[in-house]
């Protein structure tokens, strides 16, 4: 099945392709000629996920899905959360965000470094939204480890693979337990049953 994944993040695209497998052909907005940044101005993951999917649906009229994710760090009161992408400022890099997070956490010595990734995936079928949630628990490492993945992967240690980070375990193990893996497997199961 051919479907648009409303993302410009190649890391997310690689993971989704691996999770969904050969039954799906994922098309990016860029491949449809949509090259501008997709707006995400909501203050919840669900709102942003819906906003991204609706943006693409309005432009193309085609079924699509979007993912919005956030990293919640307990010692920081749940930050960066829904603001994870721009934590260190507009147009910041993944490295800028990691530096800022490690810097903030250094001001909370002795506190637990517990954290979790959450994702909400919105699937739009005929313009109707269907939501899928995923969460993975872990801890924030003191420094980066590993070279794979993207975003905060080099400092996120999922409980299931401690003390390795998402960047150290690689895409297959990450997908098996990740926030995004949970959502996309649930989405595929829903599609198999309902479409
Ligand atoms: P968004 O869903 O594209 O808004 O992503 C929010 C922020 O979290 C971005 O900085 C992403 O790079 C980061 N992020 C999202 N998913 C993951 C992940 O699976 N691993 C590491 N960082 C992630």
Short mmCIF file of C-alpha atoms and ligand atoms in Angstrom, two decimals:
data_model
loop_
_atom_site.label_atom_id
_atom_site.label_comp_id
_atom_site.label_asym_id
_atom_site.label_seq_id
_atom_site.Cartn_x
_atom_site.Cartn_y
_atom_site.Cartn_z
CA UNK A 1 0.00 0.00 0.00
CA UNK A 2 1.23 3.47 -0.93
CA UNK A 3 0.83 6.13 1.76
CA UNK A 4 2.35 9.53 2.58
CA UNK A 5 4.39 9.85 5.77
CA UNK A 6 4.21 13.55 6.67
CA UNK A 7 7.82 13.97 7.71
CA UNK A 8 11.06 15.47 6.49
CA UNK A 9 13.04 13.55 9.11
CA UNK A 10 15.03 10.83 7.35
CA UNK A 11 15.65 9.04 10.64
CA UNK A 12 11.92 8.68 11.23
CA UNK A 13 11.43 7.59 7.63
CA UNK A 14 14.07 4.86 7.89
CA UNK A 15 12.51 3.55 11.09
CA UNK A 16 8.97 3.61 9.70
CA UNK A 17 10.06 1.76 6.54
CA UNK A 18 11.67 -0.95 8.64
CA UNK A 19 8.70 -1.23 11.04
CA UNK A 20 5.98 -1.29 8.37
CA UNK A 21 7.88 -3.59 6.02
CA UNK A 22 7.38 -4.44 2.38
CA UNK A 23 3.60 -4.15 2.38
CA UNK A 24 3.96 -0.36 2.54
CA UNK A 25 5.47 2.10 0.11
CA UNK A 26 6.13 5.32 2.02
CA UNK A 27 6.04 8.59 0.11
CA UNK A 28 7.45 11.79 1.59
CA UNK A 29 5.96 15.28 1.23
CA UNK A 30 9.13 16.28 -0.67
CA UNK A 31 8.41 13.56 -3.23
CA UNK A 32 4.97 15.16 -3.69
CA UNK A 33 6.57 18.57 -4.29
CA UNK A 34 5.83 19.84 -0.77
CA UNK A 35 9.15 21.24 0.36
CA UNK A 36 8.20 23.85 2.97
CA UNK A 37 8.46 23.06 6.67
CA UNK A 38 5.19 21.51 7.86
CA UNK A 39 3.73 23.71 10.61
CA UNK A 40 3.53 22.32 14.16
CA UNK A 41 2.21 25.02 16.46
CA UNK A 42 0.12 22.96 18.89
CA UNK A 43 0.89 22.50 22.56
CA UNK A 44 0.34 18.74 22.69
CA UNK A 45 1.85 15.86 20.72
CA UNK A 46 -1.61 14.89 19.57
CA UNK A 47 -2.41 18.38 18.28
CA UNK A 48 0.88 18.61 16.39
CA UNK A 49 0.56 15.13 14.97
CA UNK A 50 -2.96 15.93 13.72
CA UNK A 51 -1.84 19.31 12.38
CA UNK A 52 0.99 17.76 10.33
CA UNK A 53 -1.25 15.04 8.89
CA UNK A 54 -4.05 17.51 8.06
CA UNK A 55 -1.60 19.88 6.37
CA UNK A 56 -0.52 17.15 3.98
CA UNK A 57 -4.06 15.88 3.47
CA UNK A 58 -5.29 19.37 2.57
CA UNK A 59 -2.49 19.74 0.03
CA UNK A 60 -2.81 16.32 -1.58
CA UNK A 61 -6.24 14.85 -0.76
CA UNK A 62 -4.43 11.55 -0.13
CA UNK A 63 -4.38 9.28 2.90
CA UNK A 64 -1.36 9.97 5.06
CA UNK A 65 0.06 9.68 8.55
CA UNK A 66 2.22 11.90 10.77
CA UNK A 67 4.20 11.36 13.93
CA UNK A 68 4.89 13.84 16.70
CA UNK A 69 7.30 12.82 19.43
CA UNK A 70 8.71 14.28 22.59
CA UNK A 71 11.20 13.45 25.31
CA UNK A 72 9.97 13.98 28.90
CA UNK A 73 12.66 14.29 31.55
CA UNK A 74 11.35 13.98 35.12
CA UNK A 75 14.02 16.15 36.78
CA UNK A 76 13.10 18.94 34.34
CA UNK A 77 9.39 18.75 35.10
CA UNK A 78 8.67 16.88 31.85
CA UNK A 79 10.68 19.24 29.58
CA UNK A 80 11.47 19.38 26.74
CA UNK A 81 8.27 17.39 25.98
CA UNK A 82 6.28 18.79 23.09
CA UNK A 83 9.06 21.36 22.52
CA UNK A 84 11.77 18.71 22.02
CA UNK A 85 12.53 19.68 18.41
CA UNK A 86 13.32 23.32 19.18
CA UNK A 87 14.56 22.95 22.75
CA UNK A 88 17.78 24.91 22.08
CA UNK A 89 16.05 27.45 19.82
CA UNK A 90 14.64 27.76 16.31
CA UNK A 91 16.64 25.89 13.64
CA UNK A 92 18.92 24.32 16.27
CA UNK A 93 20.70 21.02 15.57
CA UNK A 94 20.27 17.68 17.33
CA UNK A 95 23.64 18.35 19.00
CA UNK A 96 22.47 21.75 20.27
CA UNK A 97 19.43 20.09 21.87
CA UNK A 98 21.55 17.39 23.52
CA UNK A 99 24.03 19.98 24.85
CA UNK A 100 21.20 22.01 26.31
CA UNK A 101 19.55 18.97 27.92
CA UNK A 102 22.78 17.71 29.49
CA UNK A 103 23.52 21.25 30.70
CA UNK A 104 20.09 21.60 32.32
CA UNK A 105 20.35 18.19 33.96
CA UNK A 106 23.80 19.03 35.36
CA UNK A 107 21.99 21.63 37.47
CA UNK A 108 19.97 18.85 39.12
CA UNK A 109 22.74 16.66 40.61
CA UNK A 110 21.56 13.65 42.55
CA UNK A 111 18.08 13.69 41.04
CA UNK A 112 16.82 10.67 39.09
CA UNK A 113 17.57 10.83 35.37
CA UNK A 114 14.39 9.01 34.45
CA UNK A 115 12.78 9.99 31.15
CA UNK A 116 10.51 8.70 28.43
CA UNK A 117 9.85 9.17 24.75
CA UNK A 118 6.25 9.54 23.68
CA UNK A 119 4.84 9.49 20.18
CA UNK A 120 1.37 10.14 18.83
CA UNK A 121 0.76 8.98 15.28
CA UNK A 122 -2.24 10.36 13.40
CA UNK A 123 -3.50 8.36 10.44
CA UNK A 124 -5.89 10.23 8.15
CA UNK A 125 -8.11 7.98 6.07
CA UNK A 126 -10.57 9.83 3.86
CA UNK A 127 -9.85 12.84 6.07
CA UNK A 128 -10.88 10.99 9.27
CA UNK A 129 -8.24 10.91 12.02
CA UNK A 130 -7.19 7.78 13.90
CA UNK A 131 -4.67 8.13 16.75
CA UNK A 132 -2.02 5.69 18.01
CA UNK A 133 0.11 6.26 21.14
CA UNK A 134 3.46 4.85 22.17
CA UNK A 135 5.80 5.34 25.11
CA UNK A 136 9.21 3.94 26.08
CA UNK A 137 10.78 4.42 29.51
CA UNK A 138 14.46 5.00 30.13
CA UNK A 139 17.13 7.30 31.55
CA UNK A 140 19.28 10.15 30.29
CA UNK A 141 22.98 9.20 30.11
CA UNK A 142 25.70 11.59 31.36
CA UNK A 143 27.31 11.71 27.94
CA UNK A 144 26.72 10.64 24.32
CA UNK A 145 27.34 7.03 23.28
CA UNK A 146 26.87 5.45 19.88
CA UNK A 147 26.61 6.76 16.36
CA UNK A 148 23.32 5.43 15.02
CA UNK A 149 19.83 6.91 15.07
CA UNK A 150 18.99 10.60 15.33
CA UNK A 151 17.80 13.30 17.71
CA UNK A 152 18.30 12.44 21.37
CA UNK A 153 19.21 8.78 20.64
CA UNK A 154 22.88 9.13 21.77
CA UNK A 155 21.81 10.03 25.34
CA UNK A 156 18.61 7.98 25.79
CA UNK A 157 19.13 4.66 27.60
CA UNK A 158 15.98 2.54 27.25
CA UNK A 159 15.36 0.40 30.36
CA UNK A 160 15.13 -2.76 28.23
CA UNK A 161 18.72 -2.37 26.91
CA UNK A 162 20.48 -0.51 29.77
CA UNK A 163 23.23 0.63 29.85
CA UNK A 164 23.19 0.95 26.04
CA UNK A 165 21.71 4.03 24.37
CA UNK A 166 19.31 3.95 21.43
CA UNK A 167 22.30 4.98 19.28
CA UNK A 168 24.24 1.92 20.39
CA UNK A 169 21.54 -0.71 19.91
CA UNK A 170 20.65 0.16 16.32
CA UNK A 171 17.44 0.37 14.36
CA UNK A 172 16.01 -3.16 14.72
CA UNK A 173 16.28 -3.35 18.50
CA UNK A 174 15.15 0.26 18.81
CA UNK A 175 12.07 -0.36 16.66
CA UNK A 176 11.16 -3.46 18.68
CA UNK A 177 10.63 -1.39 21.83
CA UNK A 178 10.37 2.23 20.74
CA UNK A 179 7.58 4.76 21.10
CA UNK A 180 7.40 4.97 17.28
CA UNK A 181 7.51 1.19 16.82
CA UNK A 182 4.53 0.75 19.15
CA UNK A 183 2.47 3.36 17.28
CA UNK A 184 3.26 2.15 13.79
CA UNK A 185 2.64 -1.53 14.56
CA UNK A 186 -0.73 -0.56 16.07
CA UNK A 187 -1.48 1.56 13.00
CA UNK A 188 -0.61 -1.30 10.62
CA UNK A 189 -2.80 -3.70 12.61
CA UNK A 190 -5.69 -1.22 12.49
CA UNK A 191 -5.28 -0.82 8.74
CA UNK A 192 -5.17 -4.58 8.19
CA UNK A 193 -8.44 -4.92 10.09
CA UNK A 194 -10.32 -1.89 8.80
CA UNK A 195 -9.21 -1.01 5.27
P1 LIG B 1 9.21 15.84 16.21
O1 LIG B 1 8.28 14.70 16.44
O2 LIG B 1 9.76 15.79 14.82
O3 LIG B 1 8.61 17.16 16.60
O4 LIG B 1 10.48 15.54 17.11
C1 LIG B 1 10.71 16.11 18.36
C2 LIG B 1 12.18 16.06 18.71
O5 LIG B 1 12.46 14.81 19.32
C3 LIG B 1 13.16 16.21 17.57
O6 LIG B 1 14.31 16.88 18.03
C4 LIG B 1 13.46 14.79 17.23
O7 LIG B 1 14.71 14.65 16.64
C5 LIG B 1 13.42 14.14 18.60
N1 LIG B 1 13.01 12.75 18.44
C6 LIG B 1 11.84 12.30 17.97
N2 LIG B 1 11.85 10.95 17.94
C7 LIG B 1 13.05 10.58 18.39
C8 LIG B 1 13.67 9.31 18.55
O8 LIG B 1 13.12 8.26 18.24
N3 LIG B 1 14.92 9.33 19.04
C9 LIG B 1 15.58 10.47 19.38
N4 LIG B 1 15.06 11.67 19.22
C10 LIG B 1 13.80 11.73 18.73
#
